[in-house]
Structures are given as C-alpha cells and as structure tokens.
Coordinates of N, CA and C in Angstrom, one line a residue:
X1 N 109.6 55.7 54.3 CA 110.7 55.0 54.4 C 111.5 55.4 55.4
X2 N 111.9 54.9 56.6 CA 112.3 55.5 58.1 C 114.1 55.2 57.7
X3 N 114.4 56.5 58.3 CA 116.0 56.8 58.0 C 116.6 55.8 59.3
X4 N 117.7 54.9 58.1 CA 118.0 54.0 59.4 C 119.1 54.3 60.0
X5 N 119.8 55.3 59.6 CA 121.3 56.0 59.9 C 120.8 57.3 61.6
X6 N 119.5 56.9 61.6 CA 119.3 57.6 62.7 C 118.6 56.9 64.2
X7 N 118.0 58.0 65.1 CA 117.8 57.0 66.0 C 118.4 56.3 67.2
X8 N 117.7 55.6 68.0 CA 118.5 54.4 68.6 C 118.3 52.7 67.9
X9 N 119.3 52.0 68.2 CA 118.8 50.6 68.1 C 118.2 49.8 69.1
X10 N 117.4 49.2 68.0 CA 116.4 48.1 68.8 C 116.8 47.1 69.5
X11 N 116.9 47.3 71.0 CA 117.5 46.3 72.1 C 118.6 47.2 72.5
X12 N 118.8 48.4 72.6 CA 119.7 49.6 73.5 C 119.2 49.8 74.4
X13 N 119.3 50.6 75.6 CA 119.1 51.0 76.6 C 118.9 52.1 76.2
X14 N 117.6 52.5 76.3 CA 117.5 54.2 76.0 C 118.0 54.9 77.0
X15 N 118.3 56.1 76.7 CA 119.5 57.4 77.6 C 118.5 57.9 78.6
X16 N 118.8 57.9 79.4 CA 117.9 58.7 80.9 C 117.8 60.5 80.2
X17 N 117.0 60.7 80.6 CA 116.5 62.2 80.5 C 115.4 62.7 81.2
X18 N 115.6 63.8 81.1 CA 114.7 64.9 82.2 C 114.1 65.9 81.4
X19 N 112.7 66.4 81.2 CA 112.0 67.5 80.7 C 111.0 68.1 81.8
X20 N 110.9 69.1 82.0 CA 109.9 69.8 82.6 C 108.9 70.4 81.8
X21 N 108.1 70.0 82.2 CA 106.6 70.4 81.6 C 105.9 72.1 81.6
X22 N 105.4 72.4 81.0 CA 105.0 73.8 81.1 C 104.9 74.7 82.5
X23 N 103.7 73.0 83.1 CA 103.2 73.2 84.7 C 104.1 73.0 85.4
X24 N 105.3 73.1 84.9 CA 106.4 73.1 86.0 C 106.4 71.3 86.3
X25 N 106.0 70.3 86.0 CA 106.6 69.4 86.7 C 107.5 68.9 85.5
X26 N 108.3 67.7 86.4 CA 109.3 67.0 85.8 C 108.5 65.9 85.4
X27 N 109.5 65.1 84.2 CA 109.1 64.1 83.9 C 110.2 63.3 83.1
X28 N 110.3 61.7 82.6 CA 112.1 61.5 82.7 C 111.5 59.9 82.5
X29 N 112.9 59.3 82.2 CA 113.0 58.2 82.1 C 112.7 57.2 83.0
X30 N 113.3 57.8 83.7 CA 113.4 57.2 85.3 C 112.1 56.5 85.5
X31 N 111.0 57.9 85.6 CA 109.4 57.8 86.4 C 108.9 57.0 85.2
X32 N 108.7 56.2 84.1 CA 108.4 55.2 83.4 C 108.8 53.7 83.2
X33 N 109.9 53.7 84.2 CA 110.3 52.4 84.6 C 109.5 51.4 85.2
X34 N 109.4 50.1 84.4 CA 108.3 49.4 84.7 C 107.1 49.5 84.2
X35 N 107.5 50.9 83.0 CA 105.4 50.4 82.4 C 106.5 50.7 80.8
X36 N 105.2 50.4 80.2 CA 105.8 50.4 78.3 C 105.8 52.0 78.0
X37 N 106.6 52.5 77.3 CA 106.5 54.3 76.7 C 106.5 54.6 75.6
X38 N 105.4 54.6 75.0 CA 105.6 55.5 73.7 C 106.0 56.8 73.5
X39 N 107.0 56.9 72.8 CA 107.7 58.3 73.2 C 107.6 58.7 71.7
X40 N 107.3 60.2 71.2 CA 106.9 60.9 70.2 C 107.8 62.0 70.3
X41 N 108.7 62.1 69.0 CA 109.4 63.5 69.2 C 109.1 64.1 67.6
X42 N 108.1 65.3 67.7 CA 107.3 66.0 67.1 C 108.9 67.3 66.6
X43 N 108.8 67.7 65.5 CA 108.7 68.5 65.0 C 109.1 70.3 65.4
X44 N 107.7 70.4 65.9 CA 107.4 71.8 66.0 C 105.8 71.7 66.0
X45 N 105.0 72.7 67.2 CA 103.7 72.7 67.2 C 103.2 73.6 66.3
X46 N 104.2 73.9 65.3 CA 103.8 74.8 64.4 C 104.0 74.0 63.3
X47 N 104.3 73.0 63.1 CA 104.0 72.0 62.0 C 102.9 71.2 61.6
X48 N 102.3 70.8 60.8 CA 101.0 70.6 60.9 C 100.7 69.2 60.8
X49 N 102.1 68.4 59.7 CA 101.6 66.9 60.3 C 102.1 66.5 61.5
X50 N 102.9 67.4 62.3 CA 102.8 67.2 63.7 C 101.7 67.1 64.4
X51 N 100.9 68.1 64.1 CA 100.0 68.4 64.8 C 98.4 67.3 64.5
X52 N 99.0 67.1 63.2 CA 97.8 65.8 62.6 C 98.1 64.5 63.5
X53 N 99.4 64.6 63.5 CA 99.9 62.9 64.4 C 99.3 63.2 65.7
X54 N 99.3 64.3 66.4 CA 98.8 64.3 67.6 C 97.7 64.3 67.8
X55 N 96.8 65.2 66.9 CA 95.6 64.8 67.2 C 94.7 63.2 67.0
X56 N 95.9 62.3 65.8 CA 95.4 61.1 66.0 C 95.9 60.0 67.1
X57 N 96.7 60.3 68.0 CA 96.8 60.0 69.1 C 95.7 60.3 70.1
X58 N 95.6 61.5 70.0 CA 94.6 62.0 70.9 C 92.9 61.1 70.7
X59 N 92.8 60.8 69.3 CA 91.4 60.4 68.8 C 91.2 58.6 69.1
X60 N 92.6 58.0 69.4 CA 93.2 57.0 69.5 C 93.1 56.6 71.1
X61 N 93.0 57.4 71.9 CA 93.7 57.4 73.2 C 93.1 56.3 74.1
X62 N 91.7 55.8 74.1 CA 91.4 54.8 74.8 C 91.8 53.4 74.5
X63 N 92.2 53.7 73.4 CA 93.1 51.8 73.0 C 94.7 52.2 73.2
X64 N 95.5 53.3 73.0 CA 96.7 53.2 73.5 C 97.5 53.4 75.3
X65 N 96.3 54.4 75.7 CA 96.3 54.0 77.1 C 96.1 53.2 78.0
X66 N 95.8 52.1 77.8 CA 96.2 50.8 78.9 C 97.2 50.2 78.4
X67 N 97.9 50.5 77.2 CA 99.1 49.8 76.6 C 100.7 50.4 77.1
X68 N 100.2 51.7 77.0 CA 101.3 52.3 76.9 C 101.9 53.7 77.5
X69 N 102.4 54.4 78.5 CA 102.5 55.5 78.9 C 102.9 56.4 77.5
X70 N 102.3 57.6 77.5 CA 103.0 58.5 76.3 C 103.3 59.6 76.5
X71 N 104.4 60.3 75.6 CA 104.8 61.5 76.2 C 105.5 62.2 74.5
X72 N 105.5 63.1 74.5 CA 105.8 63.8 73.2 C 107.0 64.8 73.5
X73 N 107.5 65.3 72.9 CA 108.4 65.7 72.7 C 108.9 66.9 71.6
X74 N 108.8 68.1 71.8 CA 109.0 68.8 71.0 C 110.3 70.0 71.1
X75 N 111.4 70.4 70.2 CA 112.5 70.8 70.2 C 112.0 72.4 70.4
X76 N 111.3 73.1 70.9 CA 111.0 74.4 71.4 C 111.0 74.8 72.7
X77 N 110.8 75.9 72.6 CA 110.9 76.4 73.7 C 109.2 76.2 74.9
X78 N 109.3 76.7 76.1 CA 108.3 76.4 77.0 C 106.7 77.3 76.4
X79 N 107.1 78.7 76.6 CA 106.1 79.4 76.2 C 105.3 79.0 75.1
X80 N 106.3 78.9 73.5 CA 105.6 78.6 72.6 C 104.8 77.1 72.4
X81 N 105.2 76.0 73.6 CA 104.5 74.7 73.6 C 103.4 75.1 74.8
X82 N 103.4 76.0 75.7 CA 102.3 76.4 76.7 C 101.0 76.9 75.5
X83 N 101.4 78.1 74.6 CA 100.5 78.4 74.4 C 99.5 77.6 73.7
X84 N 100.4 76.6 72.5 CA 99.5 75.6 71.6 C 98.6 74.6 72.6
X85 N 99.8 74.5 73.9 CA 98.8 73.2 74.7 C 97.3 74.1 75.3
X86 N 97.3 75.7 75.2 CA 96.3 76.1 75.8 C 95.2 75.8 74.6
X87 N 95.3 76.4 73.8 CA 94.4 76.5 72.8 C 94.2 74.6 72.2
X88 N 95.3 74.0 72.7 CA 95.2 71.6 71.9 C 95.0 71.0 72.9
X89 N 94.4 71.1 74.2 CA 94.7 70.5 75.2 C 94.9 68.4 74.5
X90 N 95.8 68.1 75.3 CA 96.1 66.4 74.7 C 96.5 65.6 76.1
X91 N 95.8 64.5 75.9 CA 95.4 63.4 76.9 C 97.0 63.3 77.5
X92 N 98.0 63.1 76.5 CA 99.3 63.3 77.0 C 100.4 64.9 77.4
X93 N 101.6 64.2 77.9 CA 102.2 65.1 78.6 C 103.4 65.6 77.2
X94 N 103.1 67.1 76.6 CA 104.2 67.6 75.3 C 104.8 68.5 76.1
X95 N 106.6 67.8 75.9 CA 107.4 68.5 76.8 C 108.2 69.2 75.9
X96 N 108.7 70.8 76.0 CA 109.6 71.5 75.8 C 111.0 71.0 75.7
X97 N 112.1 70.7 74.9 CA 113.0 70.9 75.1 C 113.5 71.9 74.0
X98 N 114.2 73.2 74.6 CA 114.6 74.1 73.9 C 115.9 74.3 73.3
X99 N 117.0 73.4 74.0 CA 118.3 73.0 73.9 C 118.1 72.0 73.3
X100 N 117.4 70.8 73.1 CA 117.4 69.8 72.0 C 118.1 68.9 72.5
X101 N 118.8 68.8 73.7 CA 119.1 67.7 74.3 C 118.9 66.2 74.4
X102 N 117.5 66.2 74.1 CA 116.9 64.8 74.7 C 116.9 64.8 72.9
X103 N 116.0 65.1 72.5 CA 116.1 65.1 70.9 C 117.7 64.9 70.4
X104 N 118.7 65.3 70.8 CA 120.3 65.1 70.5 C 120.5 63.6 71.0
X105 N 119.9 63.4 72.5 CA 120.2 62.0 72.9 C 119.6 60.8 72.3
X106 N 118.9 60.9 71.9 CA 117.7 60.0 71.2 C 118.5 59.8 69.8
X107 N 119.6 61.1 69.1 CA 119.6 60.4 67.9 C 118.8 60.7 66.7
X108 N 117.8 61.9 66.9 CA 117.4 62.2 66.1 C 117.1 63.7 65.6
X109 N 118.2 64.3 66.1 CA 118.3 65.7 65.6 C 118.5 65.5 64.1
X110 N 117.9 66.9 63.5 CA 118.1 67.4 62.4 C 118.7 68.6 62.0
X111 N 120.0 69.1 62.4 CA 120.6 70.1 62.1 C 120.5 71.0 61.2
X112 N 120.1 70.9 59.6 CA 120.3 71.9 58.8 C 119.7 71.4 57.6
X113 N 118.5 71.6 57.0 CA 118.3 70.5 56.0 C 116.9 71.7 54.9
X114 N 116.4 71.0 54.0 CA 115.3 72.1 53.1 C 114.0 72.4 54.3
X115 N 113.8 71.4 54.9 CA 112.4 71.5 55.9 C 112.9 72.3 57.1
X116 N 114.0 72.4 57.7 CA 113.9 72.8 58.8 C 115.0 73.2 59.4
X117 N 115.5 73.7 60.3 CA 117.0 73.7 61.3 C 116.8 73.7 62.5
X118 N 117.8 72.7 63.3 CA 117.7 72.6 64.4 C 116.4 71.8 64.9
X119 N 115.8 70.8 64.2 CA 114.7 70.5 65.0 C 114.6 68.8 64.6
X120 N 113.5 68.2 65.4 CA 113.4 66.6 65.4 C 113.1 66.2 64.1
X121 N 113.9 65.4 63.2 CA 113.1 64.7 62.9 C 111.4 63.4 63.4
X122 N 111.0 63.7 62.9 CA 109.5 63.1 63.4 C 110.0 61.6 63.4
X123 N 109.7 61.3 64.4 CA 110.2 60.1 65.2 C 109.1 59.4 66.3
X124 N 109.1 57.9 66.2 CA 108.1 57.1 67.2 C 109.0 56.1 67.4
X125 N 109.2 55.5 69.1 CA 109.6 55.2 69.8 C 108.9 54.2 70.9
X126 N 109.2 53.0 70.8 CA 108.8 52.5 72.3 C 109.7 51.5 72.8
X127 N 109.4 52.5 74.4 CA 110.7 51.7 75.2 C 109.8 50.7 76.2
X128 N 110.6 49.7 76.5 CA 110.1 48.5 77.1 C 109.8 49.0 78.8
X129 N 109.5 48.0 79.5 CA 109.3 48.4 81.2 C 110.7 48.2 81.7
X130 N 111.8 47.7 80.8 CA 113.0 47.6 81.5 C 114.0 49.0 80.5
X131 N 113.2 49.8 80.2 CA 114.1 50.8 78.9 C 114.6 50.1 78.3
X132 N 114.3 49.1 77.6 CA 114.8 49.0 76.2 C 114.0 49.4 75.3
X133 N 115.2 49.7 74.0 CA 114.5 50.4 72.9 C 113.7 48.8 71.9
X134 N 112.4 48.6 72.0 CA 111.8 47.7 71.6 C 111.2 48.5 69.4
X135 N 111.1 49.5 69.5 CA 110.8 49.8 68.1 C 111.4 51.5 68.2
X136 N 111.7 51.5 67.0 CA 112.2 52.9 66.7 C 111.9 53.3 65.0
X137 N 111.3 54.3 64.8 CA 111.1 55.0 63.6 C 111.4 56.4 63.5
X138 N 112.0 56.5 62.3 CA 112.5 57.8 62.4 C 112.4 58.5 61.0
X139 N 111.3 59.4 60.6 CA 110.7 59.7 59.4 C 112.1 60.7 58.6
X140 N 111.9 60.6 57.5 CA 112.6 60.8 56.5 C 112.3 62.4 56.4
X141 N 111.1 63.0 56.7 CA 110.6 64.3 55.9 C 109.4 64.3 56.5
X142 N 108.9 65.2 57.1 CA 107.7 66.0 57.7 C 106.7 64.9 57.4
X143 N 106.7 64.5 56.5 CA 105.8 63.9 56.0 C 105.5 61.8 56.8
X144 N 106.9 61.7 56.8 CA 106.8 60.4 57.1 C 107.0 59.7 58.5
X145 N 105.2 58.9 58.6 CA 105.5 58.6 60.0 C 105.1 57.3 60.1
X146 N 105.2 56.5 61.0 CA 104.8 55.3 61.1 C 102.9 55.7 61.3
X147 N 102.2 54.2 60.7 CA 100.9 54.3 60.7 C 100.5 54.1 62.4
X148 N 99.4 54.5 62.8 CA 99.4 54.3 63.8 C 98.4 53.2 64.4
X149 N 97.9 52.6 63.3 CA 97.5 51.4 63.6 C 98.7 50.1 63.7
X150 N 99.8 50.8 63.3 CA 100.9 50.0 63.8 C 101.8 50.3 65.0
X151 N 101.6 51.4 65.1 CA 102.3 51.4 66.7 C 101.1 50.6 67.9
X152 N 100.1 50.7 67.6 CA 99.1 49.7 68.2 C 99.3 48.7 68.4
X153 N 99.1 48.3 67.3 CA 99.6 46.7 66.8 C 101.0 46.3 67.9
X154 N 102.2 46.8 67.5 CA 103.3 46.8 68.3 C 103.3 46.4 69.4
X155 N 102.4 47.7 70.5 CA 102.0 47.9 71.6 C 101.5 46.4 72.2
X156 N 100.8 46.0 71.4 CA 99.8 44.9 71.5 C 100.8 43.5 71.8
X157 N 101.7 43.6 70.6 CA 102.2 42.5 71.1 C 103.5 42.5 72.1
X158 N 104.0 44.0 72.6 CA 104.9 43.8 73.6 C 104.0 43.6 74.9
X159 N 103.1 44.0 75.1 CA 102.1 44.0 76.1 C 101.7 42.5 76.5
X160 N 101.4 41.7 75.3 CA 100.9 40.0 75.0 C 102.1 39.7 75.7
X161 N 103.5 40.0 75.6 CA 104.8 39.0 76.1 C 104.7 39.0 77.6
X162 N 103.9 40.1 78.2 CA 104.7 40.0 79.6 C 103.7 39.1 80.5

C-alpha cells in the first residue's frame, strides 16, 4: 500500500534536479524534456529488495527501453555506488545523491524509522515529456513496491496518448 502523504502529486510539475554519475557525467530533469522518464528512488545498494527491483528492471529492459528513459537514484555516496555498479552493471544510470537533496525535492526522504536512517522511501515515478508527474508510488517499507508489469502498462498507456 503506497504512502499517500509522500512523493509528488499526480499532475504536478517535477522539480528540476541534477546529479553526477560515478563516471562524472551529469544527469538532470532538463535532459529528459521531450521524453518520458521512469524514475526510481532506491533505499541503497545495500538493500536486498532494491537490488531485486534493479534486477527486475534490467531483466525487462527490452520492454521498458522503448517506452521511457530510466534513472535510479540512491541516497548514498559515489564510492559505494561505483563499487556496486562495478559488480552489478545496469542498463540505466544509477545516480548517487549523498546529501539526499533530490530525494528531499521529490518528497520521498525518510528521516528516521525502524527500517533506516536518512534514506529514500522506495519510490517509482513516471514523468511525461513535459515534466509532469503522471504516476507516483511511494512504498511504506522496503518490501512495498509496485509490480513492474503495472509500471510497464502505465508507460504503454502514456505512450499511446502521444
């Protein structure tokens, strides 16, 4: 069951953000203008359920790639992210957000709970070509994530509107 009081409202404009990948390239909302963006916020590369979700996205990449650009954001440092990606390459950028600035901008910052300290709620957003939030799911716990088939279906519906 998604947290209703977290994340961004459907129909709202996604905040402008920019992060640097471990290879030094910059990624941000402006680069995705004109494209649908599937945006994941992961608790961290240490989280087994986050890794499982990353693996699922990679396994469905051929179905997802034609429908949207994909970006993952983790509230951790570059070194930890780089070490993870060296062992677990992904077909999409996984961007470190060590100060959790983007995590906070999107309203998915989890300050303190029994599950973690200063991490992101596991979240999935779909942002359309104009930068409008069309889908937002914020999980209540590390186990709470939308079904990837549902996400692919949402992307297909959005794609058919164009």
